[in-house]
Amino acid sequence: MQAKAKNNTTREVADFLKGLERAAVTTHTGADGDAIGSAVALVYLVRSLGAEAVFCHSEPVPNYLRWLLPNEPLTECPPDHDLLVVDTSRSDRVGVPHEDVHPVRLNLDHHEDNPLYGEFNLVDAKAAASAQIVAALYAELKVALDKQAAQAIYTGVSTDTGGFRFRNVSPEAHELVADLLRAGVVPAEVNDRINRTGTVQQLNIVGASMANADRYGEAIVSTVDKNDYQRTGATEIDSKESIDRLRNVAGVEVVAHLREIEGGTKASLRSESVDVGEIARGFGGGGHRLAAGYTTHQKTPQEAKEELLQVLKGLVNLGDLDNTGSAG
Ligand code: AMP
Ligand code: MN
Ligand code: MN
């Protein structure tokens, strides 16, 4: 029988990092601000310890995060490097080919459903962001934060907390931010680089998402499909930020954004009270209790919406839909 995977202490992982010679750091597919921020900060930390470290990812890094990168991303983990993975809840979402080739030596994350798939695991679901866990390693190893590393960590914490507004915000997160500002971070500068990089196509696809939003009692569901992309010249990724705008409606407990991708639909779920991570896992996805996602194959956004509403029916009040049974 295989031994139960173990969560390591910050000290154990700090000692492991000290023993590295060459490391490649990657993060989850569909990388977000915390994914890139925590990965970049870990690259700088390993370099500060005197080892070689590179960032690798097989997908292009979104434009609004590219300024953080320590190197042009390698699309694979080099054969003689140890693979370190951050912010990735499951091993099938790791951003470079790894199974059978590169064992995951470190799995550093803050998703509570992380099954501890690494040789070393540092998983803390109380951390607001994976970047906060990387910051704890800087402190443990007494490595001073320079401006570059501090900006990467700030990006992770500020994006994963929705700009310090979500329920994962803690005194520890704010104390860390104070340290990051002392290390040279200027929040307005970071904000300019990560939020003020939009295009009119993005604006138009987010507008389409808002126009397509339907309310069912305590739920809001919005869809965008290929026709919307064609009309606006935008892509699926451009529509991602729509999810946060959907949350602004009073009296709503669950919001969903369903966007068409090649061969199916991608879903983002957010809530203030309902365990949407559980819902996402029911569809083969995952995430946090109040922020989660999944992909359904061979389903249009409209079909995915019908399917999702059937599940939501038992969890929140869907108003009239509770009686009619159809999303219409
Ligand atoms: P998103 O809605 O894409 O911003 O994702 C919200 C959260 O759900 C993040 O923590 C993701 O890591 C997680 N998540 C999104 N899609 C998936 C998926 N297909 N499988 C597992 N976790 C996911
Ligand atoms: Mn992430
Ligand atoms: Mn994260």
Coordinates of N, CA and C in Angstrom, one line a residue, residues 18 33 36 42 51-52 67 115 140-141 149 205 235 245 256 291 294 296-297 303 328:
K18 N 17.0 24.6 -0.4 CA 18.5 24.9 -0.2 C 19.3 23.8 -0.9
G33 N -3.1 35.6 -12.3 CA -2.1 36.5 -11.6 C -1.3 35.8 -10.5
I36 N 1.2 33.1 -12.1 CA 2.5 33.6 -12.6 C 3.3 34.3 -11.4
L42 N 9.0 32.4 -6.8 CA 9.8 31.2 -6.5 C 11.1 31.0 -7.3
A51 N 21.2 28.8 -6.7 CA 21.0 27.7 -7.7 C 20.4 28.4 -9.0
E52 N 20.4 27.5 -10.1 CA 19.8 28.0 -11.3 C 18.3 27.8 -11.2
W67 N 5.2 41.0 -18.1 CA 6.2 41.9 -17.6 C 6.9 41.4 -16.3
P115 N -4.6 17.2 -3.7 CA -4.4 15.8 -3.2 C -2.9 15.5 -2.8
E140 N 11.2 32.4 6.0 CA 11.8 31.3 6.6 C 13.3 31.2 6.3
L141 N 13.6 31.5 5.0 CA 15.0 31.4 4.6 C 15.8 32.7 4.8
A149 N 10.7 40.6 -6.9 CA 10.0 39.5 -6.3 C 8.8 40.0 -5.5
I205 N -16.5 42.1 -25.4 CA -16.9 40.8 -25.1 C -17.4 40.8 -23.6
T235 N -11.5 36.9 -27.9 CA -11.3 35.5 -27.7 C -12.0 35.1 -26.3
R245 N -17.7 41.0 -12.6 CA -18.8 42.0 -12.8 C -20.1 41.4 -12.5
A256 N -22.3 32.3 -12.5 CA -21.6 31.4 -13.4 C -21.4 32.1 -14.8
A291 N -14.7 29.9 -5.3 CA -14.3 30.2 -6.7 C -13.8 29.0 -7.3
Y294 N -14.7 24.5 -14.3 CA -14.6 23.2 -14.9 C -14.8 23.4 -16.5
T296 N -16.7 21.5 -19.8 CA -17.5 20.4 -20.3 C -17.2 20.2 -21.7
H297 N -17.1 18.9 -22.1 CA -16.7 18.6 -23.5 C -18.0 18.4 -24.3
E303 N -26.2 24.5 -23.6 CA -26.4 23.2 -23.0 C -25.8 23.1 -21.6
G328 N -35.2 27.8 -20.6 CA -35.9 28.6 -21.6 C -35.0 29.2 -22.7

